[in-house]
Amino acid sequence: MLRLEGVCAGYSVLPVLNDVSLNVEAGQFVAIVGPNGAGKTTLFKTISGIVRPSAGAIHFEGVDLLGIPAAARPHLGIAHVPEGRQVFPSLSVMENLEMGAFTEAGRRAWKENIGRIFTLLPVLAERRHQFAGTLSGGEQQMLAIGRGLASAPKLLMLDEPSMGLAPAIADFIFEKLIEIRTQTRLTIVLVEQRVAEALESADHGYVLEAGRVVLEGNKETLRADDRVRQAYLGM
Ligand code: ATP
């Protein structure tokens, strides 16, 4: 569904991604893990079109994404839930969700989609009239995920949904992701620093270090890898 081949990208003079290739199959849950500054967010920004690669190719469902402007990519079915949640604080929960339904597919599916989002994330239904800025961090993260789902995507890209959350709340978010995956069969790509939880939730993983993919495999392979165990799982 999503294929990156030899992607190099960065910011003006700073190269970040170096020859990154990855492949995400429809229905797969893929985790991309790695330390601070490895380029995980830059990778997502390159897929969503905020950062333009200097080399390489990106295809989504066979379409050359580099020929598609960033603003048009959500309409292909790519939802990017950004790092730091970035909900609209002075809009209500419901208004935030409506903003998420800006794609043609999101508008068309709105009625059934909002019911599904409220079933998956009931706290959003309870708080639908509350200003998003007054939600707790965990609730804001659920809203950011709900807003992504409101676009009726085929691919949901989640940038560090556990960031800044207490461990119990982060665990709850990971459980929700597994539930969303099971209920919707959506393709999910998750970027995370919480490696143990991310590899627990996903089927397949990539380890990104200093802008390069240094390891990839299914979750059992990665969790059994000595380097992953030492560097990321504290074993
Ligand atoms: P983290 O988990 O800390 O968010 P990350 O793996 O997502 O890290 P990126 O945010 O992709 O890493 O950053 C990779 C490198 O690019 C870092 O050195 C960062 O300082 C740099 N960088 C990120 N955004 C910009 C920008 N807009 N302009 C210049 N450099 C940037």
PDB file of C-alpha atoms and ligand atoms in Angstrom:
ATOM      1  CA  MET A   1       0.000   0.000   0.000  1.00  0.00           C
ATOM      2  CA  LEU A   2       2.800   2.407   0.967  1.00  0.00           C
ATOM      3  CA  ARG A   3       6.289   1.969  -0.433  1.00  0.00           C
ATOM      4  CA  LEU A   4       9.337   4.154   0.134  1.00  0.00           C
ATOM      5  CA  GLU A   5      12.457   3.475  -1.879  1.00  0.00           C
ATOM      6  CA  GLY A   6      15.804   5.092  -1.170  1.00  0.00           C
ATOM      7  CA  VAL A   7      14.301   8.216   0.365  1.00  0.00           C
ATOM      8  CA  CYS A   8      16.700  10.993   1.415  1.00  0.00           C
ATOM      9  CA  ALA A   9      15.240  14.113   3.029  1.00  0.00           C
ATOM     10  CA  GLY A  10      16.099  16.863   5.494  1.00  0.00           C
ATOM     11  CA  TYR A  11      15.960  20.566   6.217  1.00  0.00           C
ATOM     12  CA  SER A  12      17.999  23.036   4.109  1.00  0.00           C
ATOM     13  CA  VAL A  13      21.574  22.052   4.961  1.00  0.00           C
ATOM     14  CA  LEU A  14      20.684  19.282   7.425  1.00  0.00           C
ATOM     15  CA  PRO A  15      20.243  15.836   5.860  1.00  0.00           C
ATOM     16  CA  VAL A  16      18.067  13.655   8.114  1.00  0.00           C
ATOM     17  CA  LEU A  17      16.774  10.611   6.230  1.00  0.00           C
ATOM     18  CA  ASN A  18      19.414   8.599   4.398  1.00  0.00           C
ATOM     19  CA  ASP A  19      18.313   6.013   1.846  1.00  0.00           C
ATOM     20  CA  VAL A  20      15.184   4.927   3.717  1.00  0.00           C
ATOM     21  CA  SER A  21      13.143   2.127   2.161  1.00  0.00           C
ATOM     22  CA  LEU A  22      10.062   0.605   3.708  1.00  0.00           C
ATOM     23  CA  ASN A  23       6.958  -1.227   2.687  1.00  0.00           C
ATOM     24  CA  VAL A  24       3.563  -1.255   4.369  1.00  0.00           C
ATOM     25  CA  GLU A  25       0.965  -3.781   3.231  1.00  0.00           C
ATOM     26  CA  ALA A  26      -2.769  -3.060   3.369  1.00  0.00           C
ATOM     27  CA  GLY A  27      -4.130  -3.975   6.798  1.00  0.00           C
ATOM     28  CA  GLN A  28      -0.713  -4.113   8.421  1.00  0.00           C
ATOM     29  CA  PHE A  29       0.167  -2.411  11.718  1.00  0.00           C
ATOM     30  CA  VAL A  30       3.748  -1.181  11.375  1.00  0.00           C
ATOM     31  CA  ALA A  31       5.826   0.419  14.131  1.00  0.00           C
ATOM     32  CA  ILE A  32       8.819   2.644  13.406  1.00  0.00           C
ATOM     33  CA  VAL A  33      10.939   2.958  16.503  1.00  0.00           C
ATOM     34  CA  GLY A  34      14.187   4.678  17.318  1.00  0.00           C
ATOM     35  CA  PRO A  35      15.829   7.220  19.567  1.00  0.00           C
ATOM     36  CA  ASN A  36      15.299  10.970  19.780  1.00  0.00           C
ATOM     37  CA  GLY A  37      16.262  12.765  16.611  1.00  0.00           C
ATOM     38  CA  ALA A  38      16.477   9.583  14.499  1.00  0.00           C
ATOM     39  CA  GLY A  39      14.212  11.192  11.897  1.00  0.00           C
ATOM     40  CA  LYS A  40      10.901   9.505  12.695  1.00  0.00           C
ATOM     41  CA  THR A  41       8.870  12.711  12.508  1.00  0.00           C
ATOM     42  CA  THR A  42      10.750  13.782   9.387  1.00  0.00           C
ATOM     43  CA  LEU A  43       9.789  10.462   7.810  1.00  0.00           C
ATOM     44  CA  PHE A  44       6.087  11.137   8.435  1.00  0.00           C
ATOM     45  CA  LYS A  45       6.436  14.714   7.186  1.00  0.00           C
ATOM     46  CA  THR A  46       8.004  13.363   4.015  1.00  0.00           C
ATOM     47  CA  ILE A  47       5.117  10.942   3.478  1.00  0.00           C
ATOM     48  CA  SER A  48       2.511  13.644   4.113  1.00  0.00           C
ATOM     49  CA  GLY A  49       4.379  16.104   1.881  1.00  0.00           C
ATOM     50  CA  ILE A  50       5.495  18.760   4.392  1.00  0.00           C
ATOM     51  CA  VAL A  51       9.128  17.842   3.670  1.00  0.00           C
ATOM     52  CA  ARG A  52      10.199  17.173   0.079  1.00  0.00           C
ATOM     53  CA  PRO A  53      12.750  14.401  -0.404  1.00  0.00           C
ATOM     54  CA  SER A  54      15.972  15.128  -2.256  1.00  0.00           C
ATOM     55  CA  ALA A  55      16.107  11.567  -3.602  1.00  0.00           C
ATOM     56  CA  GLY A  56      14.018   8.407  -3.724  1.00  0.00           C
ATOM     57  CA  ALA A  57      10.432   7.475  -4.471  1.00  0.00           C
ATOM     58  CA  ILE A  58       7.211   7.198  -2.476  1.00  0.00           C
ATOM     59  CA  HIS A  59       4.184   5.348  -3.783  1.00  0.00           C
ATOM     60  CA  PHE A  60       0.793   5.016  -2.138  1.00  0.00           C
ATOM     61  CA  GLU A  61      -1.543   2.451  -3.710  1.00  0.00           C
ATOM     62  CA  GLY A  62       0.597   2.658  -6.842  1.00  0.00           C
ATOM     63  CA  VAL A  63       0.324   6.471  -7.074  1.00  0.00           C
ATOM     64  CA  ASP A  64       3.578   8.462  -7.181  1.00  0.00           C
ATOM     65  CA  LEU A  65       3.110  10.647  -4.089  1.00  0.00           C
ATOM     66  CA  LEU A  66       5.871  13.043  -5.073  1.00  0.00           C
ATOM     67  CA  GLY A  67       3.642  14.265  -7.880  1.00  0.00           C
ATOM     68  CA  ILE A  68       0.807  15.026  -5.428  1.00  0.00           C
ATOM     69  CA  PRO A  69       0.834  18.245  -3.339  1.00  0.00           C
ATOM     70  CA  ALA A  70       0.709  17.866   0.454  1.00  0.00           C
ATOM     71  CA  ALA A  71      -2.792  19.354   0.644  1.00  0.00           C
ATOM     72  CA  ALA A  72      -4.131  16.709  -1.731  1.00  0.00           C
ATOM     73  CA  ARG A  73      -2.616  13.681   0.017  1.00  0.00           C
ATOM     74  CA  PRO A  74      -5.295  13.352   2.751  1.00  0.00           C
ATOM     75  CA  HIS A  75      -7.834  12.992  -0.064  1.00  0.00           C
ATOM     76  CA  LEU A  76      -6.003   9.865  -1.223  1.00  0.00           C
ATOM     77  CA  GLY A  77      -6.683   8.360   2.212  1.00  0.00           C
ATOM     78  CA  ILE A  78      -3.586   9.318   4.190  1.00  0.00           C
ATOM     79  CA  ALA A  79      -4.250  10.666   7.698  1.00  0.00           C
ATOM     80  CA  HIS A  80      -1.317  12.081   9.674  1.00  0.00           C
ATOM     81  CA  VAL A  81      -1.939  12.439  13.415  1.00  0.00           C
ATOM     82  CA  PRO A  82       0.926  14.761  14.321  1.00  0.00           C
ATOM     83  CA  GLU A  83       3.298  14.679  17.244  1.00  0.00           C
ATOM     84  CA  GLY A  84       2.016  16.818  20.095  1.00  0.00           C
ATOM     85  CA  ARG A  85      -1.620  16.222  19.146  1.00  0.00           C
ATOM     86  CA  GLN A  86      -2.246  19.745  17.810  1.00  0.00           C
ATOM     87  CA  VAL A  87      -5.983  19.818  18.432  1.00  0.00           C
ATOM     88  CA  PHE A  88      -7.757  23.148  17.904  1.00  0.00           C
ATOM     89  CA  PRO A  89      -7.983  24.291  21.549  1.00  0.00           C
ATOM     90  CA  SER A  90     -10.727  26.880  21.181  1.00  0.00           C
ATOM     91  CA  LEU A  91     -13.006  24.572  19.203  1.00  0.00           C
ATOM     92  CA  SER A  92     -15.206  21.952  20.821  1.00  0.00           C
ATOM     93  CA  VAL A  93     -14.480  18.237  20.585  1.00  0.00           C
ATOM     94  CA  MET A  94     -17.264  17.890  18.019  1.00  0.00           C
ATOM     95  CA  GLU A  95     -15.944  20.808  15.949  1.00  0.00           C
ATOM     96  CA  ASN A  96     -12.471  19.268  15.970  1.00  0.00           C
ATOM     97  CA  LEU A  97     -13.911  16.003  14.689  1.00  0.00           C
ATOM     98  CA  GLU A  98     -15.874  17.873  11.997  1.00  0.00           C
ATOM     99  CA  MET A  99     -12.629  19.571  10.925  1.00  0.00           C
ATOM    100  CA  GLY A 100     -11.153  16.094  10.489  1.00  0.00           C
ATOM    101  CA  ALA A 101     -13.915  15.178   8.053  1.00  0.00           C
ATOM    102  CA  PHE A 102     -12.630  17.600   5.411  1.00  0.00           C
ATOM    103  CA  THR A 103     -11.891  14.909   2.841  1.00  0.00           C
ATOM    104  CA  GLU A 104     -14.497  13.815   0.346  1.00  0.00           C
ATOM    105  CA  ALA A 105     -14.551  10.322   1.883  1.00  0.00           C
ATOM    106  CA  GLY A 106     -14.796  11.840   5.375  1.00  0.00           C
ATOM    107  CA  ARG A 107     -17.753  14.025   4.413  1.00  0.00           C
ATOM    108  CA  ARG A 108     -19.505  11.159   2.658  1.00  0.00           C
ATOM    109  CA  ALA A 109     -19.046   8.748   5.572  1.00  0.00           C
ATOM    110  CA  TRP A 110     -19.517  11.341   8.344  1.00  0.00           C
ATOM    111  CA  LYS A 111     -22.784  10.020   9.820  1.00  0.00           C
ATOM    112  CA  GLU A 112     -21.659   6.434  10.239  1.00  0.00           C
ATOM    113  CA  ASN A 113     -18.085   7.434  10.968  1.00  0.00           C
ATOM    114  CA  ILE A 114     -18.933   9.689  13.899  1.00  0.00           C
ATOM    115  CA  GLY A 115     -20.934   6.861  15.468  1.00  0.00           C
ATOM    116  CA  ARG A 116     -17.987   4.504  15.033  1.00  0.00           C
ATOM    117  CA  ILE A 117     -15.533   7.054  16.469  1.00  0.00           C
ATOM    118  CA  PHE A 118     -17.748   7.597  19.510  1.00  0.00           C
ATOM    119  CA  THR A 119     -18.025   3.819  20.029  1.00  0.00           C
ATOM    120  CA  LEU A 120     -14.255   3.371  19.811  1.00  0.00           C
ATOM    121  CA  LEU A 121     -13.439   6.474  21.862  1.00  0.00           C
ATOM    122  CA  PRO A 122     -16.448   7.011  24.164  1.00  0.00           C
ATOM    123  CA  VAL A 123     -14.768   9.829  26.086  1.00  0.00           C
ATOM    124  CA  LEU A 124     -15.146  11.969  22.966  1.00  0.00           C
ATOM    125  CA  ALA A 125     -18.914  11.443  23.003  1.00  0.00           C
ATOM    126  CA  GLU A 126     -19.098  12.319  26.692  1.00  0.00           C
ATOM    127  CA  ARG A 127     -17.096  15.499  26.108  1.00  0.00           C
ATOM    128  CA  ARG A 128     -18.343  16.453  22.669  1.00  0.00           C
ATOM    129  CA  HIS A 129     -19.329  20.016  23.741  1.00  0.00           C
ATOM    130  CA  GLN A 130     -16.162  20.715  25.751  1.00  0.00           C
ATOM    131  CA  PHE A 131     -13.396  22.966  24.365  1.00  0.00           C
ATOM    132  CA  ALA A 132     -10.538  20.750  23.186  1.00  0.00           C
ATOM    133  CA  GLY A 133      -8.017  22.933  25.036  1.00  0.00           C
ATOM    134  CA  THR A 134      -9.601  21.950  28.354  1.00  0.00           C
ATOM    135  CA  LEU A 135      -9.207  18.180  27.781  1.00  0.00           C
ATOM    136  CA  SER A 136      -6.501  16.193  29.583  1.00  0.00           C
ATOM    137  CA  GLY A 137      -3.428  15.134  27.582  1.00  0.00           C
ATOM    138  CA  GLY A 138      -4.750  11.606  27.082  1.00  0.00           C
ATOM    139  CA  GLU A 139      -8.163  12.894  26.010  1.00  0.00           C
ATOM    140  CA  GLN A 140      -6.531  15.308  23.563  1.00  0.00           C
ATOM    141  CA  GLN A 141      -4.583  12.403  22.095  1.00  0.00           C
ATOM    142  CA  MET A 142      -7.799  10.442  21.654  1.00  0.00           C
ATOM    143  CA  LEU A 143      -9.328  13.487  19.974  1.00  0.00           C
ATOM    144  CA  ALA A 144      -6.341  13.759  17.632  1.00  0.00           C
ATOM    145  CA  ILE A 145      -6.802  10.076  16.724  1.00  0.00           C
ATOM    146  CA  GLY A 146     -10.566  10.573  16.342  1.00  0.00           C
ATOM    147  CA  ARG A 147      -9.952  13.572  14.081  1.00  0.00           C
ATOM    148  CA  GLY A 148      -7.675  11.399  11.932  1.00  0.00           C
ATOM    149  CA  LEU A 149     -10.344   8.699  11.735  1.00  0.00           C
ATOM    150  CA  ALA A 150     -12.938  11.323  10.744  1.00  0.00           C
ATOM    151  CA  SER A 151     -11.171  11.768   7.404  1.00  0.00           C
ATOM    152  CA  ALA A 152     -12.140   8.131   6.629  1.00  0.00           C
ATOM    153  CA  PRO A 153      -8.526   7.234   5.832  1.00  0.00           C
ATOM    154  CA  LYS A 154      -7.039   4.068   4.401  1.00  0.00           C
ATOM    155  CA  LEU A 155      -3.735   4.704   6.175  1.00  0.00           C
ATOM    156  CA  LEU A 156      -3.490   6.176   9.679  1.00  0.00           C
ATOM    157  CA  MET A 157      -0.051   7.558  10.576  1.00  0.00           C
ATOM    158  CA  LEU A 158       0.415   8.217  14.283  1.00  0.00           C
ATOM    159  CA  ASP A 159       3.395  10.236  15.474  1.00  0.00           C
ATOM    160  CA  GLU A 160       4.270   9.323  19.050  1.00  0.00           C
ATOM    161  CA  PRO A 161       0.786   9.155  20.519  1.00  0.00           C
ATOM    162  CA  SER A 162       2.231   8.351  23.962  1.00  0.00           C
ATOM    163  CA  MET A 163       4.299  11.540  24.125  1.00  0.00           C
ATOM    164  CA  GLY A 164       4.010  13.387  27.427  1.00  0.00           C
ATOM    165  CA  LEU A 165       1.495  10.944  28.874  1.00  0.00           C
ATOM    166  CA  ALA A 166       1.738   9.077  32.172  1.00  0.00           C
ATOM    167  CA  PRO A 167       2.547   5.369  31.602  1.00  0.00           C
ATOM    168  CA  ALA A 168      -0.958   4.174  32.494  1.00  0.00           C
ATOM    169  CA  ILE A 169      -2.547   6.634  30.056  1.00  0.00           C
ATOM    170  CA  ALA A 170      -0.020   5.721  27.358  1.00  0.00           C
ATOM    171  CA  ASP A 171      -0.873   2.024  27.870  1.00  0.00           C
ATOM    172  CA  PHE A 172      -4.545   2.880  27.466  1.00  0.00           C
ATOM    173  CA  ILE A 173      -3.774   4.633  24.161  1.00  0.00           C
ATOM    174  CA  PHE A 174      -1.848   1.564  22.908  1.00  0.00           C
ATOM    175  CA  GLU A 175      -4.795  -0.673  23.867  1.00  0.00           C
ATOM    176  CA  LYS A 176      -7.091   1.674  21.952  1.00  0.00           C
ATOM    177  CA  LEU A 177      -4.866   1.446  18.872  1.00  0.00           C
ATOM    178  CA  ILE A 178      -5.079  -2.342  18.951  1.00  0.00           C
ATOM    179  CA  GLU A 179      -8.857  -2.087  19.323  1.00  0.00           C
ATOM    180  CA  ILE A 180      -9.109   0.407  16.446  1.00  0.00           C
ATOM    181  CA  ARG A 181      -7.043  -1.897  14.303  1.00  0.00           C
ATOM    182  CA  THR A 182      -9.143  -4.945  15.168  1.00  0.00           C
ATOM    183  CA  GLN A 183     -12.459  -3.165  14.638  1.00  0.00           C
ATOM    184  CA  THR A 184     -11.618  -1.170  11.498  1.00  0.00           C
ATOM    185  CA  ARG A 185      -8.870  -3.246   9.772  1.00  0.00           C
ATOM    186  CA  LEU A 186      -7.214   0.086   8.968  1.00  0.00           C
ATOM    187  CA  THR A 187      -3.566   0.170   7.917  1.00  0.00           C
ATOM    188  CA  ILE A 188      -1.630   1.824  10.749  1.00  0.00           C
ATOM    189  CA  VAL A 189       1.905   3.180  10.867  1.00  0.00           C
ATOM    190  CA  LEU A 190       3.038   4.187  14.325  1.00  0.00           C
ATOM    191  CA  VAL A 191       6.172   6.124  15.207  1.00  0.00           C
ATOM    192  CA  GLU A 192       7.249   5.609  18.815  1.00  0.00           C
ATOM    193  CA  GLN A 193       9.991   5.950  21.355  1.00  0.00           C
ATOM    194  CA  ARG A 194       8.199   3.526  23.683  1.00  0.00           C
ATOM    195  CA  VAL A 195       9.631   0.574  21.847  1.00  0.00           C
ATOM    196  CA  ALA A 196       8.290  -2.288  23.984  1.00  0.00           C
ATOM    197  CA  GLU A 197       4.693  -1.095  23.736  1.00  0.00           C
ATOM    198  CA  ALA A 198       4.984  -0.229  20.045  1.00  0.00           C
ATOM    199  CA  LEU A 199       6.391  -3.667  19.154  1.00  0.00           C
ATOM    200  CA  GLU A 200       3.718  -5.302  21.281  1.00  0.00           C
ATOM    201  CA  SER A 201       0.959  -3.521  19.333  1.00  0.00           C
ATOM    202  CA  ALA A 202       2.353  -3.872  15.799  1.00  0.00           C
ATOM    203  CA  ASP A 203       2.897  -6.839  13.453  1.00  0.00           C
ATOM    204  CA  HIS A 204       6.012  -5.479  11.790  1.00  0.00           C
ATOM    205  CA  GLY A 205       8.661  -2.976  12.810  1.00  0.00           C
ATOM    206  CA  TYR A 206      11.527  -0.859  11.557  1.00  0.00           C
ATOM    207  CA  VAL A 207      14.332   0.509  13.710  1.00  0.00           C
ATOM    208  CA  LEU A 208      15.465   3.949  12.537  1.00  0.00           C
ATOM    209  CA  GLU A 209      18.766   5.297  13.826  1.00  0.00           C
ATOM    210  CA  ALA A 210      20.432   8.492  12.601  1.00  0.00           C
ATOM    211  CA  GLY A 211      18.141   8.602   9.588  1.00  0.00           C
ATOM    212  CA  ARG A 212      18.776   5.029   8.441  1.00  0.00           C
ATOM    213  CA  VAL A 213      16.772   1.832   8.742  1.00  0.00           C
ATOM    214  CA  VAL A 214      19.157  -0.391  10.715  1.00  0.00           C
ATOM    215  CA  LEU A 215      16.801  -3.300  11.299  1.00  0.00           C
ATOM    216  CA  GLU A 216      13.395  -4.493  10.189  1.00  0.00           C
ATOM    217  CA  GLY A 217      11.287  -7.535  10.760  1.00  0.00           C
ATOM    218  CA  ASN A 218       8.174  -8.928  12.356  1.00  0.00           C
ATOM    219  CA  LYS A 219       7.673  -8.141  16.005  1.00  0.00           C
ATOM    220  CA  GLU A 220       8.951 -11.505  17.231  1.00  0.00           C
ATOM    221  CA  THR A 221      12.187 -11.074  15.260  1.00  0.00           C
ATOM    222  CA  LEU A 222      12.727  -7.561  16.555  1.00  0.00           C
ATOM    223  CA  ARG A 223      11.910  -8.417  20.148  1.00  0.00           C
ATOM    224  CA  ALA A 224      14.358 -11.307  20.018  1.00  0.00           C
ATOM    225  CA  ASP A 225      17.168  -9.198  18.499  1.00  0.00           C
ATOM    226  CA  ASP A 226      20.031  -8.669  20.965  1.00  0.00           C
ATOM    227  CA  ARG A 227      20.601  -5.105  19.872  1.00  0.00           C
ATOM    228  CA  VAL A 228      16.925  -4.184  20.274  1.00  0.00           C
ATOM    229  CA  ARG A 229      16.812  -5.934  23.646  1.00  0.00           C
ATOM    230  CA  GLN A 230      19.836  -4.054  24.928  1.00  0.00           C
ATOM    231  CA  ALA A 231      19.270  -0.629  23.384  1.00  0.00           C
ATOM    232  CA  TYR A 232      15.507  -0.357  23.618  1.00  0.00           C
ATOM    233  CA  LEU A 233      14.021  -2.980  25.884  1.00  0.00           C
ATOM    234  CA  GLY A 234      16.452  -2.585  28.772  1.00  0.00           C
ATOM    235  CA  MET A 235      17.330  -6.299  28.844  1.00  0.00           C
TER     236      MET A 235
HETATM  237  P1  ATP B   1      11.807  12.814  18.338  1.00  0.00           P
HETATM  238  O1  ATP B   1      11.395  11.461  18.730  1.00  0.00           O
HETATM  239  O2  ATP B   1      12.665  13.512  19.336  1.00  0.00           O
HETATM  240  O3  ATP B   1      10.680  13.661  17.817  1.00  0.00           O
HETATM  241  P2  ATP B   1      12.507  12.134  15.648  1.00  0.00           P
HETATM  242  O4  ATP B   1      13.089  10.798  15.432  1.00  0.00           O
HETATM  243  O5  ATP B   1      11.064  12.317  15.319  1.00  0.00           O
HETATM  244  O6  ATP B   1      12.811  12.607  17.114  1.00  0.00           O
HETATM  245  P3  ATP B   1      12.932  14.367  13.864  1.00  0.00           P
HETATM  246  O7  ATP B   1      11.957  15.246  14.570  1.00  0.00           O
HETATM  247  O8  ATP B   1      12.562  13.829  12.555  1.00  0.00           O
HETATM  248  O9  ATP B   1      13.391  13.164  14.810  1.00  0.00           O
HETATM  249  O10 ATP B   1      14.295  15.202  13.743  1.00  0.00           O
HETATM  250  C1  ATP B   1      15.446  14.705  13.073  1.00  0.00           C
HETATM  251  C2  ATP B   1      16.477  15.811  13.004  1.00  0.00           C
HETATM  252  O11 ATP B   1      16.006  16.899  12.206  1.00  0.00           O
HETATM  253  C3  ATP B   1      16.825  16.426  14.355  1.00  0.00           C
HETATM  254  O12 ATP B   1      18.198  16.628  14.394  1.00  0.00           O
HETATM  255  C4  ATP B   1      16.084  17.751  14.363  1.00  0.00           C
HETATM  256  O13 ATP B   1      16.750  18.722  15.144  1.00  0.00           O
HETATM  257  C5  ATP B   1      16.073  18.125  12.902  1.00  0.00           C
HETATM  258  N1  ATP B   1      14.896  18.923  12.542  1.00  0.00           N
HETATM  259  C6  ATP B   1      13.610  18.597  12.752  1.00  0.00           C
HETATM  260  N2  ATP B   1      12.767  19.544  12.267  1.00  0.00           N
HETATM  261  C7  ATP B   1      13.559  20.513  11.736  1.00  0.00           C
HETATM  262  C8  ATP B   1      13.308  21.755  11.066  1.00  0.00           C
HETATM  263  N3  ATP B   1      12.072  22.176  10.836  1.00  0.00           N
HETATM  264  N4  ATP B   1      14.378  22.480  10.668  1.00  0.00           N
HETATM  265  C9  ATP B   1      15.647  22.038  10.866  1.00  0.00           C
HETATM  266  N5  ATP B   1      15.951  20.868  11.468  1.00  0.00           N
HETATM  267  C10 ATP B   1      14.928  20.118  11.903  1.00  0.00           C
END
